[in-house]
GROMACS .gro file of C-alpha atoms in nm:
model
  423
    1UNK     CA    1   7.154   5.577   6.386
    2UNK     CA    2   7.476   5.723   6.253
    3UNK     CA    3   7.780   5.548   6.397
    4UNK     CA    4   7.590   5.232   6.496
    5UNK     CA    5   7.540   4.901   6.323
    6UNK     CA    6   7.192   4.806   6.203
    7UNK     CA    7   7.015   4.583   6.452
    8UNK     CA    8   6.837   4.403   6.170
    9UNK     CA    9   7.165   4.280   6.024
   10UNK     CA   10   7.297   4.308   5.668
   11UNK     CA   11   7.077   4.023   5.536
   12UNK     CA   12   6.748   4.179   5.655
   13UNK     CA   13   6.766   4.521   5.495
   14UNK     CA   14   6.749   4.650   5.139
   15UNK     CA   15   7.081   4.596   4.965
   16UNK     CA   16   7.246   4.891   4.790
   17UNK     CA   17   7.459   4.855   4.478
   18UNK     CA   18   7.669   5.086   4.263
   19UNK     CA   19   7.550   5.106   3.901
   20UNK     CA   20   7.719   5.420   3.768
   21UNK     CA   21   8.050   5.601   3.808
   22UNK     CA   22   8.177   5.943   3.702
   23UNK     CA   23   8.488   6.148   3.775
   24UNK     CA   24   8.639   6.482   3.693
   25UNK     CA   25   8.970   6.461   3.877
   26UNK     CA   26   9.341   6.539   3.849
   27UNK     CA   27   9.396   6.167   3.781
   28UNK     CA   28   9.167   6.180   3.479
   29UNK     CA   29   8.827   6.287   3.351
   30UNK     CA   30   8.691   5.939   3.301
   31UNK     CA   31   8.694   5.640   3.532
   32UNK     CA   32   8.942   5.423   3.343
   33UNK     CA   33   9.189   5.709   3.299
   34UNK     CA   34   9.177   5.783   3.672
   35UNK     CA   35   9.216   5.415   3.762
   36UNK     CA   36   9.512   5.376   3.525
   37UNK     CA   37   9.687   5.679   3.673
   38UNK     CA   38   9.634   5.542   4.023
   39UNK     CA   39   9.768   5.203   3.919
   40UNK     CA   40  10.076   5.366   3.765
   41UNK     CA   41  10.137   5.560   4.091
   42UNK     CA   42  10.209   5.877   3.891
   43UNK     CA   43  10.162   6.205   4.073
   44UNK     CA   44   9.955   6.476   3.903
   45UNK     CA   45  10.100   6.765   4.105
   46UNK     CA   46  10.244   7.052   3.903
   47UNK     CA   47  10.303   7.426   3.924
   48UNK     CA   48   9.966   7.599   3.891
   49UNK     CA   49   9.987   7.887   3.645
   50UNK     CA   50   9.706   8.087   3.806
   51UNK     CA   51   9.880   8.075   4.145
   52UNK     CA   52  10.212   8.183   3.996
   53UNK     CA   53  10.053   8.471   3.807
   54UNK     CA   54   9.829   8.584   4.094
   55UNK     CA   55   9.863   8.948   4.196
   56UNK     CA   56   9.866   8.834   4.558
   57UNK     CA   57  10.170   8.647   4.689
   58UNK     CA   58  10.110   8.278   4.753
   59UNK     CA   59  10.353   8.067   4.956
   60UNK     CA   60  10.275   7.747   4.760
   61UNK     CA   61  10.239   7.754   4.382
   62UNK     CA   62  10.168   7.389   4.302
   63UNK     CA   63   9.846   7.189   4.296
   64UNK     CA   64   9.670   6.892   4.141
   65UNK     CA   65   9.427   7.029   3.884
   66UNK     CA   66   9.159   6.868   3.668
   67UNK     CA   67   9.286   6.838   3.307
   68UNK     CA   68   9.099   7.053   3.058
   69UNK     CA   69   8.791   6.899   2.900
   70UNK     CA   70   8.497   7.023   2.696
   71UNK     CA   71   8.271   7.155   2.970
   72UNK     CA   72   8.029   7.292   2.712
   73UNK     CA   73   7.957   6.935   2.604
   74UNK     CA   74   7.786   6.910   2.944
   75UNK     CA   75   7.679   7.263   3.034
   76UNK     CA   76   7.567   7.555   2.818
   77UNK     CA   77   7.744   7.890   2.833
   78UNK     CA   78   7.434   8.041   2.988
   79UNK     CA   79   7.433   7.778   3.263
   80UNK     CA   80   7.803   7.832   3.330
   81UNK     CA   81   7.739   8.194   3.423
   82UNK     CA   82   7.527   8.063   3.709
   83UNK     CA   83   7.771   7.799   3.835
   84UNK     CA   84   8.074   7.799   4.060
   85UNK     CA   85   8.351   7.566   3.941
   86UNK     CA   86   8.256   7.314   4.211
   87UNK     CA   87   7.903   7.292   4.072
   88UNK     CA   88   8.043   7.259   3.719
   89UNK     CA   89   8.268   6.965   3.805
   90UNK     CA   90   8.007   6.788   4.017
   91UNK     CA   91   7.741   6.827   3.749
   92UNK     CA   92   7.975   6.699   3.476
   93UNK     CA   93   8.080   6.397   3.683
   94UNK     CA   94   7.714   6.330   3.762
   95UNK     CA   95   7.619   6.339   3.394
   96UNK     CA   96   7.882   6.073   3.325
   97UNK     CA   97   7.767   5.862   3.621
   98UNK     CA   98   7.398   5.881   3.528
   99UNK     CA   99   7.479   5.797   3.168
  100UNK     CA  100   7.688   5.502   3.288
  101UNK     CA  101   7.402   5.375   3.506
  102UNK     CA  102   7.142   5.428   3.234
  103UNK     CA  103   6.967   5.763   3.225
  104UNK     CA  104   6.644   5.620   3.085
  105UNK     CA  105   6.628   5.353   3.355
  106UNK     CA  106   6.663   5.613   3.631
  107UNK     CA  107   6.401   5.826   3.455
  108UNK     CA  108   6.160   5.533   3.473
  109UNK     CA  109   6.173   5.542   3.853
  110UNK     CA  110   5.929   5.772   4.036
  111UNK     CA  111   6.110   6.106   4.050
  112UNK     CA  112   6.032   6.135   4.422
  113UNK     CA  113   6.226   5.811   4.481
  114UNK     CA  114   6.556   5.932   4.332
  115UNK     CA  115   6.773   6.162   4.543
  116UNK     CA  116   7.099   6.353   4.527
  117UNK     CA  117   7.351   6.348   4.813
  118UNK     CA  118   7.667   6.559   4.781
  119UNK     CA  119   7.957   6.633   5.014
  120UNK     CA  120   8.166   6.949   4.995
  121UNK     CA  121   8.401   7.106   5.243
  122UNK     CA  122   8.435   7.443   5.071
  123UNK     CA  123   8.116   7.487   4.867
  124UNK     CA  124   8.126   7.801   4.652
  125UNK     CA  125   8.412   7.962   4.841
  126UNK     CA  126   8.606   8.017   4.517
  127UNK     CA  127   8.331   8.240   4.383
  128UNK     CA  128   8.305   8.421   4.715
  129UNK     CA  129   8.680   8.490   4.713
  130UNK     CA  130   8.683   8.616   4.356
  131UNK     CA  131   8.375   8.831   4.404
  132UNK     CA  132   8.516   8.985   4.720
  133UNK     CA  133   8.843   9.079   4.550
  134UNK     CA  134   8.680   9.202   4.229
  135UNK     CA  135   8.372   9.380   4.363
  136UNK     CA  136   8.436   9.436   4.734
  137UNK     CA  137   8.474   9.811   4.693
  138UNK     CA  138   8.158   9.832   4.477
  139UNK     CA  139   7.924   9.554   4.594
  140UNK     CA  140   7.625   9.681   4.395
  141UNK     CA  141   7.810   9.599   4.073
  142UNK     CA  142   7.864   9.232   4.150
  143UNK     CA  143   7.712   8.969   3.916
  144UNK     CA  144   7.347   8.884   3.973
  145UNK     CA  145   7.425   8.512   4.006
  146UNK     CA  146   7.667   8.559   4.296
  147UNK     CA  147   7.436   8.413   4.561
  148UNK     CA  148   7.344   8.088   4.379
  149UNK     CA  149   7.709   8.044   4.276
  150UNK     CA  150   7.825   8.064   4.639
  151UNK     CA  151   7.555   7.842   4.792
  152UNK     CA  152   7.710   7.519   4.919
  153UNK     CA  153   7.403   7.321   4.810
  154UNK     CA  154   7.417   7.442   4.450
  155UNK     CA  155   7.607   7.136   4.316
  156UNK     CA  156   7.346   6.893   4.453
  157UNK     CA  157   7.053   7.107   4.345
  158UNK     CA  158   7.190   7.145   3.992
  159UNK     CA  159   7.200   6.768   3.950
  160UNK     CA  160   6.846   6.734   4.082
  161UNK     CA  161   6.728   7.006   3.842
  162UNK     CA  162   6.905   6.850   3.543
  163UNK     CA  163   6.725   6.518   3.587
  164UNK     CA  164   6.409   6.617   3.776
  165UNK     CA  165   6.515   6.400   4.070
  166UNK     CA  166   6.269   6.504   4.341
  167UNK     CA  167   6.373   6.279   4.628
  168UNK     CA  168   6.582   6.393   4.921
  169UNK     CA  169   6.849   6.637   4.799
  170UNK     CA  170   7.108   6.703   5.069
  171UNK     CA  171   7.453   6.855   5.108
  172UNK     CA  172   7.699   6.741   5.375
  173UNK     CA  173   7.988   6.947   5.507
  174UNK     CA  174   8.209   6.722   5.718
  175UNK     CA  175   8.540   6.871   5.600
  176UNK     CA  176   8.762   6.612   5.430
  177UNK     CA  177   8.510   6.336   5.509
  178UNK     CA  178   8.229   6.509   5.317
  179UNK     CA  179   8.225   6.287   5.007
  180UNK     CA  180   8.234   5.969   5.214
  181UNK     CA  181   7.955   6.100   5.436
  182UNK     CA  182   7.737   6.176   5.132
  183UNK     CA  183   7.781   5.825   4.989
  184UNK     CA  184   7.716   5.662   5.324
  185UNK     CA  185   7.405   5.869   5.394
  186UNK     CA  186   7.272   5.801   5.043
  187UNK     CA  187   7.317   5.428   5.099
  188UNK     CA  188   7.131   5.453   5.431
  189UNK     CA  189   6.836   5.633   5.270
  190UNK     CA  190   6.805   5.355   5.013
  191UNK     CA  191   6.870   5.081   5.269
  192UNK     CA  192   6.584   5.196   5.490
  193UNK     CA  193   6.335   5.256   5.211
  194UNK     CA  194   6.335   5.632   5.169
  195UNK     CA  195   6.482   5.624   4.818
  196UNK     CA  196   6.516   5.373   4.535
  197UNK     CA  197   6.826   5.536   4.386
  198UNK     CA  198   7.062   5.827   4.448
  199UNK     CA  199   7.339   6.021   4.283
  200UNK     CA  200   7.603   6.049   4.554
  201UNK     CA  201   7.954   6.190   4.571
  202UNK     CA  202   8.179   6.477   4.664
  203UNK     CA  203   8.341   6.784   4.516
  204UNK     CA  204   8.569   7.072   4.602
  205UNK     CA  205   8.766   7.331   4.406
  206UNK     CA  206   8.991   7.487   4.670
  207UNK     CA  207   9.290   7.583   4.455
  208UNK     CA  208   9.257   7.958   4.509
  209UNK     CA  209   9.504   8.209   4.651
  210UNK     CA  210   9.314   8.257   4.977
  211UNK     CA  211   9.248   7.888   5.046
  212UNK     CA  212   9.596   7.774   4.946
  213UNK     CA  213   9.747   8.061   5.143
  214UNK     CA  214   9.541   7.975   5.451
  215UNK     CA  215   9.643   7.607   5.445
  216UNK     CA  216  10.004   7.706   5.383
  217UNK     CA  217   9.987   7.935   5.688
  218UNK     CA  218   9.882   7.631   5.892
  219UNK     CA  219  10.187   7.446   5.756
  220UNK     CA  220   9.954   7.179   5.621
  221UNK     CA  221  10.083   7.202   5.261
  222UNK     CA  222  10.403   7.062   5.116
  223UNK     CA  223  10.659   7.327   5.023
  224UNK     CA  224  10.832   7.114   4.754
  225UNK     CA  225  10.739   7.354   4.475
  226UNK     CA  226  11.072   7.287   4.301
  227UNK     CA  227  10.971   6.919   4.259
  228UNK     CA  228  10.591   6.914   4.273
  229UNK     CA  229  10.557   6.563   4.132
  230UNK     CA  230  10.737   6.432   4.442
  231UNK     CA  231  10.555   6.647   4.696
  232UNK     CA  232  10.254   6.432   4.788
  233UNK     CA  233  10.389   6.122   4.963
  234UNK     CA  234  10.145   5.962   5.210
  235UNK     CA  235  10.302   5.752   5.486
  236UNK     CA  236  10.654   5.844   5.371
  237UNK     CA  237  10.934   5.949   5.607
  238UNK     CA  238  11.005   6.265   5.405
  239UNK     CA  239  10.648   6.393   5.374
  240UNK     CA  240  10.601   6.759   5.463
  241UNK     CA  241  10.233   6.817   5.393
  242UNK     CA  242   9.968   6.756   5.131
  243UNK     CA  243   9.922   6.903   4.785
  244UNK     CA  244   9.593   7.084   4.729
  245UNK     CA  245   9.374   6.936   4.458
  246UNK     CA  246   9.034   6.985   4.299
  247UNK     CA  247   8.780   6.750   4.155
  248UNK     CA  248   8.455   6.557   4.177
  249UNK     CA  249   8.363   6.190   4.197
  250UNK     CA  250   8.011   6.049   4.177
  251UNK     CA  251   7.849   5.708   4.227
  252UNK     CA  252   7.496   5.613   4.131
  253UNK     CA  253   7.348   5.392   4.403
  254UNK     CA  254   7.037   5.176   4.357
  255UNK     CA  255   6.831   4.915   4.529
  256UNK     CA  256   6.991   4.584   4.434
  257UNK     CA  257   6.660   4.415   4.346
  258UNK     CA  258   6.563   4.695   4.107
  259UNK     CA  259   6.909   4.702   3.949
  260UNK     CA  260   6.902   4.325   3.892
  261UNK     CA  261   6.551   4.341   3.749
  262UNK     CA  262   6.656   4.587   3.481
  263UNK     CA  263   6.982   4.406   3.405
  264UNK     CA  264   7.204   4.693   3.521
  265UNK     CA  265   7.580   4.663   3.532
  266UNK     CA  266   7.675   4.635   3.898
  267UNK     CA  267   8.018   4.760   4.007
  268UNK     CA  268   7.974   4.647   4.365
  269UNK     CA  269   7.777   4.693   4.682
  270UNK     CA  270   7.786   4.941   4.971
  271UNK     CA  271   7.759   4.708   5.271
  272UNK     CA  272   7.894   4.916   5.559
  273UNK     CA  273   7.904   5.278   5.672
  274UNK     CA  274   7.980   5.455   5.997
  275UNK     CA  275   8.064   5.808   6.107
  276UNK     CA  276   8.168   5.962   6.437
  277UNK     CA  277   8.374   6.249   6.579
  278UNK     CA  278   8.702   6.265   6.773
  279UNK     CA  279   8.578   6.571   6.966
  280UNK     CA  280   8.946   6.643   7.022
  281UNK     CA  281   9.076   6.939   6.817
  282UNK     CA  282   8.947   7.155   6.533
  283UNK     CA  283   9.240   7.080   6.302
  284UNK     CA  284   9.440   6.788   6.444
  285UNK     CA  285   9.340   6.424   6.481
  286UNK     CA  286   9.339   6.255   6.819
  287UNK     CA  287   9.685   6.092   6.831
  288UNK     CA  288   9.547   5.802   7.033
  289UNK     CA  289   9.310   5.739   6.741
  290UNK     CA  290   9.059   5.538   6.945
  291UNK     CA  291   8.754   5.707   6.789
  292UNK     CA  292   8.883   5.663   6.434
  293UNK     CA  293   8.949   5.296   6.509
  294UNK     CA  294   8.596   5.266   6.646
  295UNK     CA  295   8.457   5.419   6.326
  296UNK     CA  296   8.625   5.143   6.126
  297UNK     CA  297   8.490   4.876   6.364
  298UNK     CA  298   8.138   5.018   6.332
  299UNK     CA  299   8.157   5.017   5.951
  300UNK     CA  300   8.274   4.655   5.957
  301UNK     CA  301   7.996   4.560   6.198
  302UNK     CA  302   7.743   4.739   5.976
  303UNK     CA  303   7.867   4.524   5.686
  304UNK     CA  304   7.855   4.209   5.895
  305UNK     CA  305   8.227   4.153   5.841
  306UNK     CA  306   8.529   4.082   6.057
  307UNK     CA  307   8.861   4.265   6.009
  308UNK     CA  308   9.009   3.953   5.846
  309UNK     CA  309   8.746   3.976   5.568
  310UNK     CA  310   8.885   4.307   5.435
  311UNK     CA  311   9.104   4.265   5.127
  312UNK     CA  312   9.265   4.608   5.134
  313UNK     CA  313   9.229   4.961   5.269
  314UNK     CA  314   9.184   5.277   5.065
  315UNK     CA  315   9.341   5.509   5.320
  316UNK     CA  316   9.275   5.876   5.385
  317UNK     CA  317   9.654   5.919   5.371
  318UNK     CA  318   9.695   6.295   5.353
  319UNK     CA  319  10.077   6.307   5.349
  320UNK     CA  320  10.085   6.505   5.673
  321UNK     CA  321  10.274   6.369   5.972
  322UNK     CA  322   9.989   6.394   6.226
  323UNK     CA  323   9.715   6.252   6.005
  324UNK     CA  324   9.920   5.965   5.863
  325UNK     CA  325  10.040   5.871   6.211
  326UNK     CA  326   9.689   5.882   6.360
  327UNK     CA  327   9.538   5.679   6.075
  328UNK     CA  328   9.810   5.414   6.097
  329UNK     CA  329   9.753   5.393   6.473
  330UNK     CA  330   9.377   5.355   6.422
  331UNK     CA  331   9.421   5.080   6.161
  332UNK     CA  332   9.668   4.901   6.386
  333UNK     CA  333   9.411   4.907   6.666
  334UNK     CA  334   9.114   4.805   6.453
  335UNK     CA  335   9.296   4.517   6.284
  336UNK     CA  336   9.485   4.407   6.596
  337UNK     CA  337   9.820   4.445   6.424
  338UNK     CA  338   9.712   4.239   6.119
  339UNK     CA  339   9.665   4.519   5.867
  340UNK     CA  340   9.553   4.432   5.515
  341UNK     CA  341   9.743   4.600   5.228
  342UNK     CA  342   9.697   4.976   5.232
  343UNK     CA  343   9.711   5.230   4.949
  344UNK     CA  344   9.646   5.606   4.937
  345UNK     CA  345   9.523   5.785   4.625
  346UNK     CA  346   9.637   6.130   4.740
  347UNK     CA  347   9.990   6.045   4.629
  348UNK     CA  348   9.847   6.070   4.277
  349UNK     CA  349   9.553   6.311   4.301
  350UNK     CA  350   9.650   6.539   4.587
  351UNK     CA  351   9.387   6.630   4.846
  352UNK     CA  352   9.048   6.715   4.695
  353UNK     CA  353   8.910   6.803   5.042
  354UNK     CA  354   8.537   6.716   5.017
  355UNK     CA  355   8.590   6.530   4.690
  356UNK     CA  356   8.863   6.300   4.819
  357UNK     CA  357   8.655   6.040   4.997
  358UNK     CA  358   8.425   5.989   4.700
  359UNK     CA  359   8.718   5.948   4.459
  360UNK     CA  360   8.897   5.711   4.694
  361UNK     CA  361   8.586   5.498   4.748
  362UNK     CA  362   8.524   5.479   4.373
  363UNK     CA  363   8.882   5.381   4.292
  364UNK     CA  364   8.899   5.150   4.591
  365UNK     CA  365   8.597   4.956   4.463
  366UNK     CA  366   8.756   4.916   4.120
  367UNK     CA  367   9.078   4.791   4.281
  368UNK     CA  368   8.883   4.547   4.498
  369UNK     CA  369   8.700   4.411   4.195
  370UNK     CA  370   9.019   4.373   3.989
  371UNK     CA  371   9.228   4.232   4.272
  372UNK     CA  372   9.499   4.500   4.264
  373UNK     CA  373   9.635   4.731   4.533
  374UNK     CA  374   9.838   5.017   4.379
  375UNK     CA  375  10.164   5.129   4.531
  376UNK     CA  376  10.146   5.476   4.687
  377UNK     CA  377  10.309   5.738   4.466
  378UNK     CA  378  10.641   5.873   4.600
  379UNK     CA  379  10.630   5.660   4.917
  380UNK     CA  380  10.951   5.481   5.010
  381UNK     CA  381  10.885   5.401   5.374
  382UNK     CA  382  10.810   5.549   5.717
  383UNK     CA  383  10.763   5.456   6.081
  384UNK     CA  384  10.392   5.412   6.004
  385UNK     CA  385  10.482   5.132   5.764
  386UNK     CA  386  10.589   4.934   6.070
  387UNK     CA  387  10.231   4.952   6.203
  388UNK     CA  388  10.038   4.887   5.882
  389UNK     CA  389  10.097   4.711   5.552
  390UNK     CA  390  10.174   5.010   5.328
  391UNK     CA  391  10.207   4.908   4.962
  392UNK     CA  392  10.539   5.053   4.850
  393UNK     CA  393  10.724   5.043   4.520
  394UNK     CA  394  10.518   4.793   4.323
  395UNK     CA  395  10.146   4.720   4.297
  396UNK     CA  396  10.024   4.410   4.473
  397UNK     CA  397   9.786   4.140   4.350
  398UNK     CA  398   9.525   4.024   4.601
  399UNK     CA  399   9.211   3.811   4.599
  400UNK     CA  400   8.892   3.999   4.510
  401UNK     CA  401   8.725   4.108   4.830
  402UNK     CA  402   8.583   4.392   5.038
  403UNK     CA  403   8.762   4.725   5.068
  404UNK     CA  404   8.753   4.964   5.364
  405UNK     CA  405   8.764   5.329   5.253
  406UNK     CA  406   8.861   5.582   5.523
  407UNK     CA  407   8.810   5.957   5.548
  408UNK     CA  408   8.911   6.177   5.841
  409UNK     CA  409   8.849   6.552   5.841
  410UNK     CA  410   8.913   6.869   6.040
  411UNK     CA  411   8.700   6.887   6.350
  412UNK     CA  412   8.761   6.518   6.410
  413UNK     CA  413   8.506   6.412   6.146
  414UNK     CA  414   8.550   6.041   6.074
  415UNK     CA  415   8.365   5.842   5.808
  416UNK     CA  416   8.429   5.492   5.676
  417UNK     CA  417   8.272   5.284   5.400
  418UNK     CA  418   8.288   4.912   5.323
  419UNK     CA  419   8.244   4.831   4.955
  420UNK     CA  420   8.225   4.480   4.811
  421UNK     CA  421   8.284   4.381   4.447
  422UNK     CA  422   8.002   4.192   4.267
  423UNK     CA  423   7.969   3.817   4.251
   0.00000   0.00000   0.00000
């Protein structure tokens, strides 16, 4: 049923709410820190020491990295030997989210009714790169944990193993839409009775010499290494590409009736989800943007909402010319020229690839609940701002209301969520 609205209508199906949040991101390692950084519109991009000191030449030496934190407060040293960095960050963010939702309450649910849904565009590619460089000439000497570290499904499985969650455990790879896809698919599994709760989110750790070099070769990355804090500038006239980032964001989703019965804190509700594909180009969006616009319309229909009901948009906003232009065109089409205020977190966090959509949905829900739309970091204006209502210069106060969160990935992968604050 992906990409179609439910025939039963939003009032007939099981309602899905958000009861826990967790982040390990360049914007901060807890939810309030990340929200505050977004609100301040302060970029996190900086020169990355490991890229500068790499033995292999890298064309771009800046990135948005997760600030250091005590990983061993979450994961033992023995466990770390078995984990790629993506699995580490996703597991740590999940621990925070489960704790926020109430670990004991989730443990009281039948283990077969709690699932894990994770999106990642790169999986364990960092481990694969390092292992290839370090052990390629002598493969029989490579570490014994190489295979589980490189498996794309390791982050999801590690969360399931930590908490004995035995429901559907799935990993989605829809490029930059992966985190959004995971949240949407988790909501659908709860909505249609397969699960009672799910840990859902996205993660990627692509700041490696090979991955950064490959994106730089495509001319997708900004080259403003002399002023990294001004490099990521979605929907700005002077943008020249995105800044690579890393990180994880996780939401705990539950059946609304069960969450209310246990007195859980409810951050909001997932009311709409849709996904489709441009089927146009492996790396470029369809400039006519009709399929992306249709994805937004389907998500709104799934939520039972009209475009005028949306309070603001948490945009994909990569800071690349083609993607920003296509997204603005799609929004203009979907909202018939009456765009709600639009913000883009990548000005602050950079592009977390598979982790971006989850972080942007999480922060978008907080903004919707608090009635604030942050200005986009570094953005002063662009032709796209003539098509859509880009929030520039100063944050904007709005009425509490639904938020549309967009993600568009390589291969034409589109995914959209509608999230509604409580009350």
